[in-house]
Short mmCIF file of N, CA, C and O in Angstrom, two decimals:
data_model
loop_
_atom_site.label_atom_id
_atom_site.label_comp_id
_atom_site.label_asym_id
_atom_site.label_seq_id
_atom_site.Cartn_x
_atom_site.Cartn_y
_atom_site.Cartn_z
N UNK A 1 -15.30 24.22 -7.76
CA UNK A 1 -14.14 24.82 -6.79
C UNK A 1 -14.60 24.10 -5.49
O UNK A 1 -13.58 23.83 -4.69
N UNK A 2 -15.91 24.12 -5.19
CA UNK A 2 -16.19 23.41 -3.88
C UNK A 2 -15.74 21.89 -3.89
O UNK A 2 -15.32 21.46 -2.69
N UNK A 3 -15.78 21.23 -4.90
CA UNK A 3 -15.50 19.76 -4.97
C UNK A 3 -14.00 19.62 -4.78
O UNK A 3 -13.33 18.87 -4.04
N UNK A 4 -13.35 20.66 -5.41
CA UNK A 4 -11.80 20.55 -5.28
C UNK A 4 -11.25 20.89 -3.85
O UNK A 4 -10.41 20.28 -3.29
N UNK A 5 -12.06 22.04 -3.16
CA UNK A 5 -11.51 22.37 -1.80
C UNK A 5 -11.91 21.16 -0.87
O UNK A 5 -11.15 20.86 0.04
N UNK A 6 -12.92 20.46 -1.10
CA UNK A 6 -13.46 19.36 -0.19
C UNK A 6 -12.49 18.42 -0.30
O UNK A 6 -12.06 17.71 0.80
N UNK A 7 -12.13 17.90 -1.48
CA UNK A 7 -11.22 16.85 -1.60
C UNK A 7 -9.78 17.12 -1.15
O UNK A 7 -9.19 16.41 -0.44
N UNK A 8 -9.48 18.22 -1.33
CA UNK A 8 -8.00 18.82 -0.72
C UNK A 8 -8.03 18.75 0.67
O UNK A 8 -7.03 18.24 1.27
N UNK A 9 -9.01 19.16 1.37
CA UNK A 9 -9.31 19.15 2.76
C UNK A 9 -9.05 17.67 3.23
O UNK A 9 -8.20 17.54 4.30
N UNK A 10 -9.68 16.74 2.69
CA UNK A 10 -9.65 15.28 3.11
C UNK A 10 -8.42 14.73 2.85
O UNK A 10 -7.87 13.76 3.60
N UNK A 11 -7.74 15.14 1.85
CA UNK A 11 -6.40 14.63 1.55
C UNK A 11 -5.38 14.95 2.55
O UNK A 11 -4.65 14.17 3.14
N UNK A 12 -5.52 16.26 3.14
CA UNK A 12 -4.68 16.65 4.18
C UNK A 12 -5.07 16.16 5.56
O UNK A 12 -4.22 15.52 6.21
N UNK A 13 -6.40 16.37 5.93
CA UNK A 13 -6.75 15.91 7.23
C UNK A 13 -6.91 14.28 7.31
O UNK A 13 -6.54 13.83 8.50
N UNK A 14 -7.86 13.65 6.43
CA UNK A 14 -7.95 12.21 6.59
C UNK A 14 -6.76 11.48 5.90
O UNK A 14 -6.66 10.25 6.13
N UNK A 15 -6.19 11.88 4.82
CA UNK A 15 -5.10 11.21 4.20
C UNK A 15 -3.81 11.49 4.94
O UNK A 15 -2.92 10.42 4.68
N UNK A 16 -3.38 12.49 5.56
CA UNK A 16 -2.17 12.57 6.09
C UNK A 16 -2.09 12.83 7.51
O UNK A 16 -1.55 11.93 8.17
N UNK A 17 -3.01 13.72 8.09
CA UNK A 17 -2.82 14.10 9.74
C UNK A 17 -3.32 12.92 10.37
O UNK A 17 -2.69 12.59 11.47
N UNK A 18 -4.65 12.47 10.15
CA UNK A 18 -5.13 11.40 10.95
C UNK A 18 -4.26 10.09 11.00
O UNK A 18 -4.27 9.67 12.23
N UNK A 19 -3.87 9.58 10.04
CA UNK A 19 -3.18 8.36 9.97
C UNK A 19 -1.88 8.69 10.62
O UNK A 19 -1.25 7.73 11.49
N UNK A 20 -1.24 9.74 10.59
CA UNK A 20 -0.02 10.21 11.29
C UNK A 20 -0.25 10.10 12.91
O UNK A 20 0.57 9.60 13.70
N UNK A 21 -1.29 10.85 13.11
CA UNK A 21 -1.71 10.82 14.56
C UNK A 21 -2.17 9.38 15.17
O UNK A 21 -1.83 9.09 16.42
N UNK A 22 -2.85 8.59 14.31
CA UNK A 22 -3.04 7.20 14.76
C UNK A 22 -1.92 6.46 15.09
O UNK A 22 -1.70 5.53 15.88
N UNK A 23 -0.85 6.46 14.31
CA UNK A 23 0.57 5.93 14.51
C UNK A 23 1.17 6.23 15.77
O UNK A 23 1.67 5.61 16.54
N UNK A 24 1.18 7.74 15.99
CA UNK A 24 1.76 8.44 17.21
C UNK A 24 1.02 7.77 18.28
O UNK A 24 1.72 7.33 19.34
N UNK A 25 -0.36 7.84 18.39
CA UNK A 25 -1.17 7.29 19.57
C UNK A 25 -1.02 5.90 19.67
O UNK A 25 -1.00 5.38 20.84
N UNK A 26 -1.02 5.29 18.58
CA UNK A 26 -1.13 3.72 18.48
C UNK A 26 0.12 3.31 19.40
O UNK A 26 0.16 2.22 19.91
N UNK A 27 1.44 3.92 18.94
CA UNK A 27 2.57 3.58 19.67
C UNK A 27 2.52 3.55 21.12
O UNK A 27 3.13 2.83 21.80
N UNK A 28 1.74 4.47 21.49
CA UNK A 28 1.47 4.73 22.93
C UNK A 28 0.57 3.96 23.55
O UNK A 28 0.37 3.75 24.84
N UNK A 29 -0.22 3.17 22.73
CA UNK A 29 -1.38 2.52 23.20
C UNK A 29 -2.64 3.18 23.66
O UNK A 29 -3.35 2.71 24.39
N UNK A 30 -2.71 4.48 23.21
CA UNK A 30 -3.74 5.32 23.79
C UNK A 30 -4.79 5.91 22.74
O UNK A 30 -5.32 6.78 23.06
N UNK A 31 -4.77 5.25 21.51
CA UNK A 31 -5.52 6.01 20.55
C UNK A 31 -7.07 5.54 20.78
O UNK A 31 -7.84 6.67 20.45
N UNK A 32 -7.55 4.64 21.33
CA UNK A 32 -8.83 4.08 21.40
C UNK A 32 -9.45 4.79 22.68
O UNK A 32 -9.22 4.66 23.83
N UNK A 33 -10.46 5.71 22.37
CA UNK A 33 -11.29 6.42 23.58
C UNK A 33 -12.66 5.54 23.78
O UNK A 33 -12.92 5.52 25.08
N UNK A 34 -13.09 5.07 22.70
CA UNK A 34 -14.25 4.25 22.89
C UNK A 34 -14.36 3.32 21.70
O UNK A 34 -13.63 3.58 20.73
N UNK A 35 -15.16 2.43 21.68
CA UNK A 35 -15.20 1.51 20.33
C UNK A 35 -15.22 1.97 19.11
O UNK A 35 -14.69 1.78 18.12
N UNK A 36 -16.04 3.47 19.14
CA UNK A 36 -16.19 4.13 17.89
C UNK A 36 -15.32 5.46 17.74
O UNK A 36 -15.56 6.17 16.72
N UNK A 37 -14.49 5.79 18.75
CA UNK A 37 -13.85 7.02 18.86
C UNK A 37 -12.33 6.84 19.17
O UNK A 37 -12.19 6.08 20.28
N UNK A 38 -11.68 7.42 18.39
CA UNK A 38 -10.07 7.44 18.69
C UNK A 38 -9.57 8.76 18.98
O UNK A 38 -10.18 9.82 18.36
N UNK A 39 -8.44 8.84 19.54
CA UNK A 39 -7.89 10.23 19.93
C UNK A 39 -7.32 10.88 18.58
O UNK A 39 -7.31 12.21 18.54
N UNK A 40 -6.93 9.97 17.54
CA UNK A 40 -6.49 10.69 16.46
C UNK A 40 -7.63 11.22 15.60
O UNK A 40 -7.51 12.25 15.12
N UNK A 41 -8.75 10.70 15.77
CA UNK A 41 -9.94 11.26 15.01
C UNK A 41 -10.45 12.57 15.74
O UNK A 41 -10.65 13.48 15.08
N UNK A 42 -10.34 12.56 17.07
CA UNK A 42 -10.75 13.81 18.00
C UNK A 42 -9.68 14.91 17.63
O UNK A 42 -10.13 16.03 17.31
N UNK A 43 -8.39 14.58 17.72
CA UNK A 43 -7.41 15.50 17.33
C UNK A 43 -7.51 16.20 15.95
O UNK A 43 -7.32 17.50 15.77
N UNK A 44 -7.59 15.24 15.16
CA UNK A 44 -7.70 15.81 13.59
C UNK A 44 -8.99 16.64 13.46
O UNK A 44 -9.06 17.56 12.89
N UNK A 45 -10.22 16.15 14.17
CA UNK A 45 -11.42 16.94 13.95
C UNK A 45 -11.35 18.35 14.70
O UNK A 45 -11.84 19.22 14.10
N UNK A 46 -10.49 18.39 15.82
CA UNK A 46 -10.26 19.71 16.42
C UNK A 46 -9.35 20.61 15.54
O UNK A 46 -9.86 21.68 15.28
N UNK A 47 -8.32 20.08 14.86
CA UNK A 47 -7.52 20.78 13.81
C UNK A 47 -8.53 21.30 12.68
O UNK A 47 -8.39 22.35 12.21
N UNK A 48 -9.23 20.31 12.21
CA UNK A 48 -10.25 20.59 11.06
C UNK A 48 -11.25 21.79 11.43
O UNK A 48 -11.36 22.61 10.59
N UNK A 49 -11.75 21.66 12.48
CA UNK A 49 -12.75 22.74 12.90
C UNK A 49 -11.94 24.12 13.04
O UNK A 49 -12.58 25.11 12.59
N UNK A 50 -10.75 24.04 13.78
CA UNK A 50 -9.92 25.33 13.76
C UNK A 50 -9.61 25.89 12.35
O UNK A 50 -9.61 27.11 12.44
N UNK A 51 -9.35 24.90 11.52
CA UNK A 51 -8.98 25.35 10.25
C UNK A 51 -10.20 26.03 9.57
O UNK A 51 -9.90 26.95 8.61
N UNK A 52 -11.25 26.11 9.98
CA UNK A 52 -12.57 26.64 9.40
C UNK A 52 -12.79 28.20 10.03
O UNK A 52 -13.59 28.86 9.50
N UNK A 53 -11.94 28.36 10.99
CA UNK A 53 -12.18 29.74 11.71
C UNK A 53 -11.73 30.91 10.66
O UNK A 53 -12.24 31.91 10.91
N UNK A 54 -10.79 30.61 9.85
CA UNK A 54 -10.58 31.82 8.91
C UNK A 54 -11.59 32.30 8.09
O UNK A 54 -11.58 33.36 7.64
N UNK A 55 -12.67 31.40 7.77
CA UNK A 55 -13.69 31.87 6.80
C UNK A 55 -14.91 31.83 7.61
O UNK A 55 -15.90 32.43 6.92
N UNK A 56 -15.22 31.17 8.79
CA UNK A 56 -16.47 31.09 9.32
C UNK A 56 -16.33 31.69 10.88
O UNK A 56 -15.37 31.51 11.38
N UNK A 57 -17.58 32.19 11.17
CA UNK A 57 -17.57 32.62 12.66
C UNK A 57 -17.36 31.43 13.65
O UNK A 57 -17.71 30.18 13.12
N UNK A 58 -16.98 31.55 14.80
CA UNK A 58 -16.58 30.45 15.61
C UNK A 58 -17.57 29.45 16.00
O UNK A 58 -17.38 28.29 16.03
N UNK A 59 -18.99 29.91 15.97
CA UNK A 59 -20.08 28.88 16.29
C UNK A 59 -20.23 27.81 14.94
O UNK A 59 -20.26 26.65 15.11
N UNK A 60 -19.83 28.46 13.68
CA UNK A 60 -20.14 27.48 12.65
C UNK A 60 -18.70 26.69 12.54
O UNK A 60 -19.10 25.58 12.13
N UNK A 61 -17.74 27.16 12.84
CA UNK A 61 -16.49 26.54 13.03
C UNK A 61 -16.52 25.25 13.92
O UNK A 61 -16.14 24.08 13.65
N UNK A 62 -17.13 25.54 15.02
CA UNK A 62 -17.41 24.47 16.09
C UNK A 62 -18.29 23.53 15.62
O UNK A 62 -18.08 22.29 15.81
N UNK A 63 -19.43 23.88 14.93
CA UNK A 63 -20.42 22.93 14.31
C UNK A 63 -19.78 22.04 13.28
O UNK A 63 -20.15 20.80 13.28
N UNK A 64 -18.52 22.23 12.74
CA UNK A 64 -17.87 21.33 11.95
C UNK A 64 -17.22 20.17 12.61
O UNK A 64 -17.13 19.02 11.99
N UNK A 65 -17.02 20.28 14.03
CA UNK A 65 -16.22 19.24 14.63
C UNK A 65 -16.99 17.92 14.73
O UNK A 65 -16.48 16.96 14.25
N UNK A 66 -18.51 17.81 15.00
CA UNK A 66 -18.96 16.58 14.99
C UNK A 66 -19.08 16.04 13.50
O UNK A 66 -18.95 14.73 13.27
N UNK A 67 -19.40 16.83 12.62
CA UNK A 67 -19.36 16.33 11.20
C UNK A 67 -18.02 15.79 10.72
O UNK A 67 -17.88 14.60 10.24
N UNK A 68 -16.66 16.41 11.36
CA UNK A 68 -15.53 15.91 11.02
C UNK A 68 -15.31 14.50 11.82
O UNK A 68 -14.57 13.62 11.19
N UNK A 69 -15.90 14.38 12.98
CA UNK A 69 -15.84 12.97 13.62
C UNK A 69 -16.34 11.91 12.60
O UNK A 69 -15.89 10.89 12.43
N UNK A 70 -17.44 12.20 11.98
CA UNK A 70 -17.94 11.31 10.99
C UNK A 70 -17.10 10.96 9.76
O UNK A 70 -17.08 9.89 9.50
N UNK A 71 -16.59 11.95 9.40
CA UNK A 71 -15.56 11.82 8.18
C UNK A 71 -14.38 11.08 8.67
O UNK A 71 -13.98 9.98 7.97
N UNK A 72 -13.99 11.11 9.79
CA UNK A 72 -12.62 10.43 10.43
C UNK A 72 -13.17 8.98 10.69
O UNK A 72 -12.31 8.20 10.36
N UNK A 73 -14.36 8.66 11.26
CA UNK A 73 -14.72 7.39 11.43
C UNK A 73 -14.84 6.72 9.99
O UNK A 73 -14.41 5.50 9.90
N UNK A 74 -15.42 7.38 8.95
CA UNK A 74 -15.26 6.76 7.52
C UNK A 74 -14.01 6.45 7.20
O UNK A 74 -13.74 5.25 6.68
N UNK A 75 -12.97 7.14 7.59
CA UNK A 75 -11.59 6.98 7.16
C UNK A 75 -11.14 5.80 7.97
O UNK A 75 -10.49 5.07 7.49
N UNK A 76 -11.51 5.58 9.22
CA UNK A 76 -10.93 4.48 10.09
C UNK A 76 -11.58 3.01 9.63
O UNK A 76 -10.97 2.14 9.69
N UNK A 77 -12.91 3.24 9.25
CA UNK A 77 -13.76 2.12 8.95
C UNK A 77 -13.06 1.38 7.46
O UNK A 77 -12.87 0.39 7.36
N UNK A 78 -12.80 2.58 6.59
CA UNK A 78 -12.53 2.08 5.20
C UNK A 78 -10.92 1.95 5.04
O UNK A 78 -10.37 1.08 4.19
N UNK A 79 -10.15 2.71 5.99
CA UNK A 79 -8.71 2.69 5.61
C UNK A 79 -8.25 3.54 4.54
O UNK A 79 -7.13 3.53 4.25
N UNK A 80 -9.15 4.23 3.96
CA UNK A 80 -8.73 5.26 2.80
C UNK A 80 -9.39 6.66 3.34
O UNK A 80 -10.31 6.76 3.82
N UNK A 81 -8.93 7.76 2.47
CA UNK A 81 -9.35 9.00 2.73
C UNK A 81 -10.70 9.28 1.63
O UNK A 81 -11.25 10.08 2.16
N UNK A 82 -10.74 8.64 0.66
CA UNK A 82 -11.73 8.98 -0.36
C UNK A 82 -13.21 8.83 0.17
O UNK A 82 -14.04 9.57 -0.24
N UNK A 83 -13.56 7.78 1.08
CA UNK A 83 -15.01 7.86 1.50
C UNK A 83 -15.28 9.15 2.28
O UNK A 83 -16.28 9.68 2.28
N UNK A 84 -14.26 9.62 3.12
CA UNK A 84 -14.49 10.82 3.81
C UNK A 84 -14.65 11.84 2.86
O UNK A 84 -15.49 12.75 3.05
N UNK A 85 -13.91 11.98 1.82
CA UNK A 85 -14.14 13.04 0.81
C UNK A 85 -15.46 12.98 0.20
O UNK A 85 -16.10 14.03 -0.11
N UNK A 86 -16.03 11.76 -0.19
CA UNK A 86 -17.25 11.77 -0.65
C UNK A 86 -18.39 12.12 0.25
O UNK A 86 -19.44 12.92 -0.10
N UNK A 87 -18.26 11.89 1.53
CA UNK A 87 -19.24 12.38 2.61
C UNK A 87 -19.17 13.96 2.62
O UNK A 87 -20.05 14.72 2.81
N UNK A 88 -17.82 14.51 2.68
CA UNK A 88 -17.59 15.88 2.61
C UNK A 88 -18.20 16.57 1.50
O UNK A 88 -19.06 17.66 1.63
N UNK A 89 -18.03 15.83 0.40
CA UNK A 89 -18.70 16.53 -0.90
C UNK A 89 -20.14 16.61 -0.78
O UNK A 89 -20.79 17.53 -1.21
N UNK A 90 -20.85 15.34 -0.32
CA UNK A 90 -22.18 15.35 -0.06
C UNK A 90 -22.80 16.50 0.90
O UNK A 90 -23.74 17.01 0.68
N UNK A 91 -22.15 16.51 1.95
CA UNK A 91 -22.52 17.31 3.04
C UNK A 91 -22.40 18.92 2.38
O UNK A 91 -23.35 19.66 2.83
N UNK A 92 -21.44 19.19 1.91
CA UNK A 92 -21.14 20.77 1.32
C UNK A 92 -22.30 20.91 0.17
O UNK A 92 -22.85 22.03 0.15
N UNK A 93 -22.60 19.99 -0.55
CA UNK A 93 -23.61 20.02 -1.63
C UNK A 93 -24.93 20.20 -0.94
O UNK A 93 -25.72 21.11 -1.44
N UNK A 94 -25.11 19.54 0.09
CA UNK A 94 -26.42 19.82 0.78
C UNK A 94 -26.60 21.04 1.37
O UNK A 94 -27.72 21.74 1.45
N UNK A 95 -25.46 21.61 1.99
CA UNK A 95 -25.43 22.87 2.70
C UNK A 95 -25.75 23.92 1.75
O UNK A 95 -26.37 24.89 1.92
N UNK A 96 -25.05 23.98 0.49
CA UNK A 96 -25.15 24.96 -0.59
C UNK A 96 -26.45 24.90 -1.18
O UNK A 96 -27.27 25.94 -1.38
N UNK A 97 -27.27 23.53 -1.35
CA UNK A 97 -28.52 23.60 -1.78
C UNK A 97 -29.54 24.18 -0.88
O UNK A 97 -30.44 24.86 -1.33
N UNK A 98 -29.25 23.78 0.40
CA UNK A 98 -30.19 24.44 1.62
C UNK A 98 -30.14 26.00 1.41
O UNK A 98 -31.24 26.62 1.50
N UNK A 99 -28.87 26.51 1.44
CA UNK A 99 -28.71 27.92 1.36
C UNK A 99 -29.27 28.48 0.06
O UNK A 99 -30.01 29.63 0.14
N UNK A 100 -29.20 27.87 -1.04
CA UNK A 100 -29.92 28.54 -2.29
C UNK A 100 -31.39 28.44 -2.25
O UNK A 100 -32.02 29.23 -2.50
N UNK A 101 -31.81 27.30 -1.66
CA UNK A 101 -33.32 27.10 -1.53
C UNK A 101 -33.80 28.24 -0.58
O UNK A 101 -35.05 28.76 -0.72
N UNK A 102 -33.28 28.54 0.59
CA UNK A 102 -33.67 29.28 1.52
C UNK A 102 -33.61 30.77 1.07
O UNK A 102 -34.39 31.72 1.32
N UNK A 103 -32.58 31.08 0.15
CA UNK A 103 -32.53 32.32 -0.30
C UNK A 103 -33.66 32.66 -1.48
O UNK A 103 -33.88 33.98 -1.80
N UNK A 104 -34.09 31.61 -2.05
CA UNK A 104 -34.97 32.03 -3.08
C UNK A 104 -36.46 31.62 -2.54
O UNK A 104 -37.48 31.79 -3.33
N UNK A 105 -36.67 31.22 -1.34
CA UNK A 105 -37.92 30.74 -0.63
C UNK A 105 -38.90 31.99 -0.55
O UNK A 105 -40.00 31.98 -0.08
N UNK A 106 -38.21 33.17 -0.22
CA UNK A 106 -38.68 34.39 0.36
C UNK A 106 -39.36 35.06 -0.94
O UNK A 106 -40.33 36.02 -0.87
#
C-alpha cells in the first residue's frame, strides 16, 4: 500500500501539477528562481506539503517541503515523473525502517 500511495502522489504532483505550473510560469518567463530552483517546483512542493496535513501534524507536513523540492528537481532534470516516485519510495521505506527499528530498540 505504501508503494501504491507514493507512486500515486508522484503521478499527481510531479506528473501533472508541476509540468502544468512550469508551462504557466514559463509563458510568463518567471519560472526560474535560481539555477536549481523553479517557481513550479516551489508551488508544487507547497501543495504537496499542505496535502500531508490531513494525516500528519503541521511540523511533519512542513518537513515534507524540502524533501518535495528534491523530488521536483529530479522531475526537472529527468523530464519524467518516475525518478521522483523512486526517490519517494526510497524515502518512505527508510522512514518506515527507522520507525520499526526505533520501536524495537527499547
